[in-house]
Coordinates of C-alpha atoms and ligand atoms in Angstrom, one line a residue:
Chain B
L77 CA 5.1 33.0 10.2
V78 CA 7.4 29.9 10.3
E79 CA 11.1 30.3 10.8
L80 CA 13.5 27.3 10.7
R81 CA 17.1 28.0 11.7
N82 CA 19.9 25.4 11.1
V83 CA 17.4 22.5 11.4
S84 CA 18.8 19.0 10.9
K85 CA 17.0 15.6 11.3
I86 CA 19.3 12.7 11.7
Y87 CA 18.3 9.0 12.0
H88 CA 20.6 6.3 13.3
V89 CA 20.0 2.8 11.8
G90 CA 22.6 0.3 13.0
D91 CA 25.9 2.1 12.8
E92 CA 24.7 4.2 9.9
E93 CA 23.7 7.9 10.1
I94 CA 21.0 9.2 7.7
R95 CA 20.7 12.9 7.4
A96 CA 17.1 13.4 6.3
L97 CA 17.5 17.2 6.8
D98 CA 20.9 18.9 6.8
N99 CA 21.2 22.3 8.3
V100 CA 18.1 23.9 6.8
T101 CA 17.4 27.6 7.3
L102 CA 14.0 28.7 5.9
D103 CA 11.3 31.3 6.3
I104 CA 7.7 30.9 5.4
H105 CA 5.7 34.1 5.4
G106 CA 1.9 34.5 6.2
G107 CA -0.3 34.0 3.1
E108 CA 2.3 32.4 0.9
F109 CA 1.4 29.6 -1.6
I110 CA 4.4 27.3 -1.8
S111 CA 5.3 24.0 -3.5
I112 CA 8.1 21.8 -2.1
I113 CA 9.8 19.7 -4.8
G114 CA 12.6 17.2 -4.9
P115 CA 13.6 13.6 -5.7
S116 CA 12.3 10.6 -3.8
G117 CA 14.0 10.4 -0.5
S118 CA 15.3 14.0 -0.5
G119 CA 13.6 15.0 2.7
K120 CA 10.3 16.6 1.7
S121 CA 8.1 14.6 4.1
T122 CA 10.6 15.1 6.9
L123 CA 10.6 18.9 6.4
M124 CA 6.8 18.9 6.3
H125 CA 6.5 16.9 9.6
I126 CA 8.8 19.4 11.3
L127 CA 7.0 22.5 9.8
G128 CA 3.7 20.9 10.9
C129 CA 4.9 20.3 14.5
L130 CA 4.5 16.6 14.1
D131 CA 8.1 15.8 14.6
S132 CA 11.0 17.5 16.3
P133 CA 14.4 18.3 14.8
T134 CA 17.7 16.7 16.0
H135 CA 19.3 20.2 15.9
G136 CA 18.2 23.7 15.2
T137 CA 15.2 25.9 16.2
I138 CA 11.7 26.5 14.9
E139 CA 9.5 29.5 15.5
L140 CA 5.8 29.2 14.5
D141 CA 3.6 32.3 14.8
G142 CA 5.9 33.7 17.5
T143 CA 6.2 30.5 19.6
M144 CA 9.5 28.6 19.9
I145 CA 8.3 25.1 19.0
H146 CA 11.4 23.1 19.8
H147 CA 10.9 23.9 23.5
A148 CA 7.1 23.1 23.5
T149 CA 5.8 20.0 25.3
P150 CA 3.8 17.4 23.3
V151 CA 0.5 18.7 24.8
Q152 CA 1.4 22.3 23.8
L153 CA 2.3 21.0 20.3
A154 CA -1.0 19.2 19.9
G155 CA -2.9 22.4 20.9
I156 CA -0.9 24.6 18.4
R157 CA -1.5 22.0 15.7
N158 CA -5.1 21.7 16.4
R159 CA -5.8 25.4 16.4
K160 CA -3.5 26.6 13.6
I161 CA -2.5 23.8 11.3
G162 CA -4.2 21.5 8.8
F163 CA -2.1 18.6 7.7
V164 CA -2.6 16.1 4.8
F165 CA -0.3 13.1 5.2
Q166 CA 1.4 11.4 2.2
F167 CA -0.5 8.2 3.1
F168 CA -3.6 9.7 4.6
N169 CA -3.6 8.2 8.2
L170 CA -7.3 7.8 8.2
L171 CA -8.7 5.7 11.1
P172 CA -10.1 2.5 9.6
K173 CA -12.7 1.8 12.3
L174 CA -14.4 5.2 12.0
N175 CA -16.6 6.1 9.0
V176 CA -15.6 8.8 6.6
L177 CA -17.8 11.5 8.4
Q178 CA -16.3 10.6 11.8
N179 CA -12.8 10.8 10.4
V180 CA -13.5 14.3 9.1
E181 CA -15.1 15.4 12.4
L182 CA -12.1 14.2 14.4
P183 CA -10.1 17.5 14.6
M184 CA -13.2 19.3 15.8
V185 CA -13.7 16.7 18.6
Y186 CA -10.3 17.8 20.0
S187 CA -11.2 21.5 19.7
G188 CA -14.5 21.0 21.5
V189 CA -17.0 21.8 18.7
S190 CA -20.6 20.6 19.4
A191 CA -21.8 17.4 17.8
K192 CA -24.4 19.2 15.6
E193 CA -21.9 21.8 14.4
R194 CA -19.3 19.1 13.8
R195 CA -21.6 17.2 11.6
L196 CA -22.6 20.2 9.5
R197 CA -19.0 21.4 9.0
A198 CA -17.8 17.9 8.2
L199 CA -20.5 17.4 5.5
E200 CA -19.6 20.8 4.1
A201 CA -15.9 19.8 3.9
L202 CA -16.9 16.5 2.2
K203 CA -18.9 18.5 -0.4
M204 CA -15.8 20.5 -1.2
V205 CA -14.1 17.3 -2.2
T206 CA -17.3 15.8 -3.8
L207 CA -17.5 12.8 -1.4
E208 CA -20.6 13.6 0.7
N209 CA -22.3 10.5 -0.7
R210 CA -19.7 8.3 1.0
A211 CA -20.0 9.8 4.5
K212 CA -21.3 6.6 6.1
H213 CA -18.7 4.3 4.5
R214 CA -15.3 3.3 5.9
P215 CA -12.0 4.4 4.5
L216 CA -11.0 0.9 3.3
Q217 CA -14.2 0.8 1.2
L218 CA -12.9 3.8 -0.8
S219 CA -10.4 3.9 -3.6
G220 CA -6.9 5.4 -3.1
G221 CA -7.9 8.7 -4.5
Q222 CA -11.1 8.9 -2.6
Q223 CA -9.3 8.2 0.7
Q224 CA -6.9 11.0 -0.2
R225 CA -9.8 13.4 -0.7
V226 CA -11.2 12.5 2.7
A227 CA -7.8 13.3 4.2
I228 CA -7.9 16.7 2.5
A229 CA -11.4 17.4 3.9
R230 CA -10.3 16.5 7.4
A231 CA -7.3 18.9 7.2
L232 CA -9.5 21.8 6.2
V233 CA -12.4 21.3 8.6
N234 CA -11.0 23.4 11.5
N235 CA -10.5 26.4 9.2
P236 CA -6.7 26.3 9.8
K237 CA -4.5 29.4 9.2
I238 CA -1.8 27.2 7.7
V239 CA -2.2 24.1 5.5
F240 CA 0.6 21.6 4.9
A241 CA -0.2 18.9 2.3
D242 CA 2.2 16.1 1.4
E243 CA 1.5 15.1 -2.3
P244 CA -2.2 15.9 -2.0
T245 CA -2.9 14.9 -5.6
G246 CA -0.5 11.9 -5.8
N247 CA -3.3 9.4 -6.1
L248 CA -5.6 11.6 -8.2
D249 CA -6.2 11.7 -12.0
S250 CA -5.3 15.0 -13.6
H251 CA -9.0 16.1 -13.7
T252 CA -9.7 15.4 -10.0
G253 CA -6.2 16.8 -9.2
E254 CA -7.0 20.1 -10.8
A255 CA -10.2 20.4 -8.8
I256 CA -8.2 19.9 -5.6
L257 CA -5.6 22.4 -6.7
D258 CA -8.3 25.0 -7.3
L259 CA -9.5 24.4 -3.8
F260 CA -6.0 25.1 -2.4
R261 CA -5.7 28.2 -4.6
K262 CA -9.0 29.5 -3.3
L263 CA -7.8 28.9 0.3
S264 CA -4.7 30.8 -0.5
E265 CA -6.7 33.7 -1.9
E266 CA -8.5 33.8 1.5
G267 CA -5.1 34.7 3.1
R268 CA -4.2 31.2 4.4
T269 CA -0.6 30.0 4.2
I270 CA -0.4 26.9 2.0
A271 CA 2.6 24.6 1.5
L272 CA 2.3 21.6 -0.8
V273 CA 4.8 18.8 -1.5
T274 CA 4.4 17.7 -5.1
H275 CA 6.1 15.6 -7.8
D276 CA 3.8 17.2 -10.4
P277 CA 5.7 19.9 -12.3
E278 CA 2.4 21.4 -13.4
I279 CA 1.4 22.1 -9.8
A280 CA 4.8 23.4 -8.9
A281 CA 4.5 25.8 -11.8
V282 CA 1.3 27.5 -10.5
T283 CA 2.5 28.2 -7.0
P284 CA 4.2 31.6 -6.7
R285 CA 7.1 30.1 -4.6
R286 CA 9.0 26.9 -5.0
I287 CA 11.4 25.3 -2.5
E288 CA 13.6 22.6 -3.9
I289 CA 15.2 20.0 -1.7
R290 CA 18.1 17.7 -2.5
D291 CA 19.7 15.3 0.0
G292 CA 18.2 17.1 2.9
K293 CA 19.4 20.6 1.8
V294 CA 17.3 23.4 0.5
A295 CA 18.7 23.8 -3.0
L296 CA 16.9 26.5 -4.7
Q297 CA 14.2 29.0 -3.8
V298 CA 12.3 30.7 -6.5
D299 CA 10.8 33.8 -5.0
P300 CA 8.1 35.7 -6.8
K301 CA 10.0 39.0 -6.3
L302 CA 13.2 37.6 -7.8
A303 CA 11.7 35.4 -10.6
G304 CA 9.3 38.0 -11.9
L305 CA 6.6 35.3 -12.1
Chain S
L250 CA -3.3 -14.9 -21.9
V251 CA -6.1 -13.3 -19.7
E252 CA -9.7 -13.3 -20.7
L253 CA -12.4 -11.5 -18.7
R254 CA -16.0 -12.2 -19.8
N255 CA -18.9 -10.1 -18.4
V256 CA -17.1 -9.5 -15.1
S257 CA -18.8 -7.4 -12.4
K258 CA -17.7 -6.6 -8.9
I259 CA -20.5 -5.3 -6.7
Y260 CA -20.1 -4.2 -3.1
H261 CA -23.1 -3.7 -0.7
V262 CA -22.7 -1.0 2.0
G263 CA -25.8 -0.6 4.1
D264 CA -28.7 -0.7 1.5
E265 CA -26.5 0.8 -1.2
E266 CA -25.0 -1.1 -4.1
I267 CA -21.6 0.0 -5.5
R268 CA -20.7 -1.4 -8.9
A269 CA -16.9 -1.2 -8.9
L270 CA -16.8 -3.1 -12.2
D271 CA -19.9 -3.4 -14.4
N272 CA -20.0 -6.1 -17.0
V273 CA -16.4 -5.9 -18.3
T274 CA -15.2 -8.1 -21.2
L275 CA -11.5 -7.8 -21.9
D276 CA -8.6 -9.7 -23.5
I277 CA -5.0 -9.3 -22.6
H278 CA -2.6 -11.0 -25.0
G279 CA 0.9 -12.4 -24.1
G280 CA 3.7 -9.8 -24.3
E281 CA 1.5 -6.7 -24.3
F282 CA 2.5 -3.5 -22.6
I283 CA -0.7 -1.8 -21.4
S284 CA -1.7 1.2 -19.3
I285 CA -5.0 1.4 -17.5
I286 CA -6.3 4.9 -17.0
G287 CA -9.4 6.5 -15.6
P288 CA -10.7 8.9 -12.9
S289 CA -10.3 8.4 -9.2
G290 CA -12.8 5.7 -8.1
S291 CA -13.5 4.4 -11.6
G292 CA -12.5 0.8 -10.9
K293 CA -8.9 0.5 -11.9
S294 CA -7.6 -1.1 -8.7
T295 CA -10.6 -3.4 -8.6
L296 CA -9.9 -4.5 -12.2
M297 CA -6.2 -5.1 -11.3
H298 CA -7.0 -7.2 -8.2
I299 CA -9.3 -9.4 -10.3
L300 CA -6.8 -9.7 -13.2
G301 CA -4.1 -10.5 -10.6
C302 CA -6.1 -13.2 -8.9
L303 CA -6.2 -11.3 -5.7
D304 CA -10.0 -10.9 -5.6
S305 CA -12.9 -12.8 -7.2
P306 CA -15.6 -11.2 -9.3
T307 CA -19.3 -11.1 -8.2
H308 CA -20.3 -12.2 -11.7
G309 CA -18.5 -13.3 -14.8
T310 CA -15.6 -15.6 -15.7
I311 CA -11.8 -15.2 -16.0
E312 CA -9.4 -17.4 -17.8
L313 CA -5.7 -17.0 -17.1
D314 CA -3.1 -18.9 -19.2
G315 CA -5.7 -21.6 -19.9
T316 CA -7.0 -22.0 -16.4
M317 CA -10.6 -20.9 -15.4
I318 CA -9.7 -18.8 -12.3
H319 CA -13.2 -18.2 -11.0
H320 CA -13.5 -21.9 -10.1
A321 CA -10.0 -22.1 -8.5
T322 CA -9.6 -22.6 -4.7
P323 CA -7.7 -20.0 -2.6
V324 CA -4.7 -22.4 -2.4
Q325 CA -4.7 -22.9 -6.2
L326 CA -5.0 -19.1 -6.7
A327 CA -2.0 -18.5 -4.4
G328 CA 0.1 -21.1 -6.4
I329 CA -0.9 -19.5 -9.8
R330 CA -0.1 -16.0 -8.4
N331 CA 3.2 -17.0 -7.0
R332 CA 4.5 -18.8 -10.2
K333 CA 3.1 -16.5 -12.9
I334 CA 2.2 -13.0 -11.6
G335 CA 4.1 -10.1 -10.0
F336 CA 1.9 -7.6 -8.3
V337 CA 2.7 -4.0 -7.2
F338 CA -0.1 -2.7 -4.9
Q339 CA -1.2 0.9 -5.0
F340 CA -0.2 1.3 -1.3
F341 CA 2.7 -1.2 -1.3
N342 CA 1.6 -3.7 1.4
L343 CA 5.1 -4.2 2.7
L344 CA 5.5 -6.1 6.0
P345 CA 6.7 -3.6 8.6
K346 CA 8.4 -6.1 10.9
L347 CA 10.6 -7.5 8.1
N348 CA 13.5 -5.6 6.8
V349 CA 13.7 -4.5 3.1
L350 CA 15.7 -7.5 2.0
Q351 CA 13.3 -9.9 3.7
N352 CA 10.3 -8.2 2.1
V353 CA 11.8 -8.7 -1.3
E354 CA 12.8 -12.3 -0.6
L355 CA 9.3 -13.2 0.6
P356 CA 7.8 -14.4 -2.8
M357 CA 10.8 -16.7 -3.2
V358 CA 10.2 -18.2 0.3
Y359 CA 6.8 -19.4 -0.9
S360 CA 8.2 -20.8 -4.1
G361 CA 10.9 -22.8 -2.2
V362 CA 14.1 -21.0 -3.4
S363 CA 17.2 -21.7 -1.2
A364 CA 18.2 -19.0 1.3
K365 CA 21.4 -18.3 -0.5
E366 CA 19.8 -18.0 -3.9
R367 CA 17.0 -15.8 -2.4
R368 CA 19.5 -13.4 -0.9
L369 CA 21.4 -13.0 -4.2
R370 CA 18.3 -12.5 -6.3
A371 CA 16.7 -10.1 -3.8
L372 CA 19.9 -7.9 -3.7
E373 CA 19.9 -7.9 -7.5
A374 CA 16.3 -6.7 -7.6
L375 CA 17.1 -4.0 -5.1
K376 CA 20.0 -2.9 -7.3
M377 CA 17.5 -2.6 -10.2
V378 CA 15.6 0.0 -8.2
T379 CA 18.8 1.6 -6.7
L380 CA 18.0 0.7 -3.1
E381 CA 20.6 -2.0 -2.3
N382 CA 22.0 0.3 0.4
R383 CA 18.8 0.2 2.4
A384 CA 18.5 -3.6 2.5
K385 CA 18.8 -3.9 6.3
H386 CA 16.4 -1.1 7.1
R387 CA 12.7 -1.4 7.7
P388 CA 9.9 -0.2 5.4
L389 CA 8.8 2.5 7.8
Q390 CA 12.4 4.0 7.8
L391 CA 12.1 4.7 4.1
S392 CA 10.4 7.6 2.3
G393 CA 7.1 7.0 0.4
G394 CA 8.9 6.7 -3.0
Q395 CA 11.6 4.4 -1.6
Q396 CA 8.9 2.1 -0.2
Q397 CA 7.2 2.0 -3.6
R398 CA 10.5 1.0 -5.2
V399 CA 10.9 -1.9 -2.7
A400 CA 7.4 -3.1 -3.6
I401 CA 8.4 -3.0 -7.3
A402 CA 11.6 -5.0 -6.6
R403 CA 9.5 -7.6 -4.6
A404 CA 7.1 -8.0 -7.6
L405 CA 9.9 -8.7 -10.0
V406 CA 12.1 -11.1 -7.9
N407 CA 10.3 -14.3 -9.0
N408 CA 10.8 -13.5 -12.7
P409 CA 7.0 -13.4 -13.3
K410 CA 5.5 -13.9 -16.8
I411 CA 2.9 -11.2 -16.1
V412 CA 3.4 -8.0 -14.1
F413 CA 0.4 -5.9 -12.8
A414 CA 1.4 -2.6 -11.2
D415 CA -1.1 -0.2 -9.6
E416 CA 0.3 3.3 -10.0
P417 CA 4.0 2.2 -9.7
T418 CA 5.3 5.8 -10.1
G419 CA 2.6 7.6 -8.0
N420 CA 5.0 8.5 -5.3
L421 CA 8.0 9.1 -7.4
D422 CA 9.5 12.3 -8.9
S423 CA 9.5 12.5 -12.7
H424 CA 13.2 11.5 -12.8
T425 CA 12.9 8.4 -10.6
G426 CA 9.6 7.6 -12.3
E427 CA 11.3 7.5 -15.7
A428 CA 13.9 5.1 -14.4
I429 CA 11.1 2.8 -13.3
L430 CA 9.3 3.1 -16.6
D431 CA 12.5 2.1 -18.4
L432 CA 12.7 -0.9 -16.2
F433 CA 9.1 -1.9 -17.2
R434 CA 9.8 -1.2 -20.8
K435 CA 12.9 -3.5 -20.7
L436 CA 10.8 -6.3 -19.1
S437 CA 8.2 -5.9 -21.8
E438 CA 10.9 -6.2 -24.4
E439 CA 11.9 -9.5 -22.8
G440 CA 8.4 -10.8 -23.7
R441 CA 6.7 -10.4 -20.4
T442 CA 3.1 -9.1 -20.2
I443 CA 3.0 -5.7 -18.3
A444 CA -0.2 -3.9 -17.3
L445 CA 0.2 -0.6 -15.4
V446 CA -2.5 1.6 -13.8
T447 CA -1.4 5.2 -14.1
H448 CA -2.7 8.8 -13.7
D449 CA 0.3 10.1 -15.5
P450 CA -0.5 10.9 -19.2
E451 CA 3.1 10.7 -20.2
I452 CA 3.3 7.1 -19.1
A453 CA 0.0 6.2 -20.8
A454 CA 1.4 7.7 -24.0
V455 CA 4.4 5.4 -24.1
T456 CA 2.5 2.1 -23.7
P457 CA 1.3 0.7 -27.0
R458 CA -2.1 -0.1 -25.6
R459 CA -4.4 1.9 -23.4
I460 CA -7.5 0.7 -21.6
E461 CA -9.7 3.5 -20.3
I462 CA -12.2 2.9 -17.4
R463 CA -15.1 5.0 -16.4
D464 CA -17.7 4.1 -13.7
G465 CA -16.6 0.5 -13.8
K466 CA -17.0 0.2 -17.6
V467 CA -14.2 -0.2 -20.1
A468 CA -14.7 2.9 -22.1
L469 CA -12.1 3.0 -24.8
Q470 CA -9.4 0.7 -26.1
V471 CA -6.6 2.1 -28.2
D472 CA -5.1 -0.8 -30.0
P473 CA -1.7 -0.5 -31.7
K474 CA -3.1 -1.9 -34.9
L475 CA -6.0 0.5 -35.0
A476 CA -4.2 3.6 -33.7
G477 CA -1.2 3.3 -36.0
L478 CA 1.0 4.2 -33.0
Ligands
LIG268 N1 -14.5 -2.7 -0.2 C1 -15.2 -1.9 -0.8 N2 -16.5 -1.6 -0.4 C2 -17.3 -0.7 -1.1 N3 -16.9 0.0 -2.2 C3 -15.6 -0.2 -2.6 C4 -14.7 -1.1 -2.0 N4 -13.6 -1.1 -2.6 C5 -13.7 -0.2 -3.7 N5 -15.0 0.3 -3.6 C6 -15.5 1.3 -4.6 O1 -15.4 0.8 -5.9 C7 -15.1 1.9 -6.8 C8 -13.8 1.6 -7.5 O2 -12.7 1.6 -6.6 P1 -11.2 1.4 -7.2 O3 -10.3 1.3 -5.9 O4 -11.1 0.3 -8.1 O5 -11.0 2.8 -7.9 P2 -9.6 3.3 -8.7 O6 -10.0 3.5 -10.1 O7 -8.5 2.5 -8.4 O8 -9.5 4.8 -8.0 P3 -8.1 5.6 -7.6 O9 -7.6 6.2 -8.8 O10 -8.7 6.6 -6.6 O11 -7.2 4.6 -6.9 C9 -15.0 3.1 -5.9 O12 -16.1 3.9 -6.0 C10 -14.7 2.6 -4.5 O13 -15.2 3.5 -3.6
LIG269 N1 12.4 6.7 10.6 C1 13.4 6.8 9.7 N2 14.5 6.2 9.9 C2 15.6 6.2 9.1 N3 15.6 7.0 7.9 C3 14.5 7.6 7.6 C4 13.3 7.6 8.5 N4 12.4 8.3 7.9 C5 12.9 8.8 6.7 N5 14.2 8.4 6.6 C6 15.1 8.7 5.5 O1 15.2 10.1 5.4 C7 15.3 10.5 4.0 C8 14.2 11.5 3.7 O2 12.9 10.9 3.8 P1 11.6 11.7 3.4 O3 10.4 10.8 3.7 O4 11.5 13.0 4.0 O5 11.7 11.8 1.8 P2 10.7 12.4 0.7 O6 11.4 13.5 0.0 O7 9.4 12.7 1.3 O8 10.6 11.2 -0.4 P3 9.3 10.7 -1.2 O9 9.2 11.6 -2.4 O10 9.9 9.3 -1.7 O11 8.2 10.6 -0.4 C9 15.1 9.2 3.2 O12 16.4 8.8 2.7 C10 14.5 8.2 4.1 O13 14.9 6.9 3.8
LIG270 MG1 7.5 11.8 1.1
LIG271 MG1 -6.8 2.7 -7.2

């Protein structure tokens, strides 16, 4: 489904070079449930942004569902993202001037869903994260964890084939976090491909595959077949 | 040191009333090391903002180090905050146009510390969170966890008597998180008062006192004397 070949992401700040990703080769197969773990600053968010077609690599190639992404134009990338990928950002990226319902409807505005249908599906997605009672409020009137749950609802509203989530339970207590993990597990059972970044060892333990990153390199891959999990 | 009496915080959105805090009475004594725990949306950040003199209650009184805060003017509040309190926000609130070093120096600019002294103390604080090598970079060039550590360094740079930190390890892997917790423990041993909001049960377990919040009410207080910890 997604194939990275020798992908690097290099930033230049002043005369310094920062290798956020360093020559990463990685395959993600359809229907997998994966967690990405690693120390702070190791390259997890950078990897997710590249996998999610939000950022392009400095070197290397990416193939997503048969399309060579590194050649695609920004408009083509936006189309692929909108139709195939749901993304939950580490710091949510909600639009403060829209209310919660409008934020969740947004991906469907781009894909041309009717206003009535948008509203129904957005309310359903908010029910999945138990926040339908805050539909008319604005993101900054919610707590950190509540905003995170709105961002999760927005990522799921277009029924994406692939979901990339960057620490989706980072601002949630363990009880609320477990409910969100159950949601992702259910989506995985429906055949969608799910990749989560997490610092929580309990979450990493329940996903069949773990990808470990250190200093921009993929360190360790625990595959279900090898690990006998 | 800090006494809350019948403090409520009530928001009005449309015709709805949201009781973020509901009649909270609470004492925090000098030198305590406390964790504040509770579900997402239960009122933890709201409580911290009121304890940290960043927000005022709708009802009730607060006394901090002998001063009745609820009567203080914004200028007086800023002075009290700057001299006595270090605050780590749940989402950092770093200034994107300043570099990392300038962000950490900022509290000392307000308290009139010389440029040379500011620079030395800011670099020392960055060393405490192992980020001195990113001093010249900007916050948005750092990862989520790295930004969080800059926010911690900024909160400590003025040697505050009281430190309030809202999920200071939320974006950190367990190894980096433990290093930060050790830092707070050391500060507590120096006699400072430390209150941390956390979703991490392992952190809550190591602080001598835990305050549990549910639906804006302080549910349970485990005191060291009572719990025999
Ligand atoms: N400006 C606001 N307007 C309306 N409601 C608000 C506002 N700020 C917070 N709230 C509500 O007050 C309640 C408490 O919010 P608070 O941010 O204190 O929760 P929290 O315990 O910190 O949660 P989390 O763990 O998700 O960060 C929540 O229901 C939240 O939606
Ligand atoms: N725009 C940028 N300019 C320069 N360096 C950057 C930029 N964005 C990220 N980096 C650096 O790239 C490295 C990887 O960052 P990334 O955000 O992927 O880490 P992460 O694993 O997600 O960390 P965290 O767990 O703290 O969120 C870090 O050292 C970071 O400082
Ligand atoms: Mg990250
Ligand atoms: Mg909060």
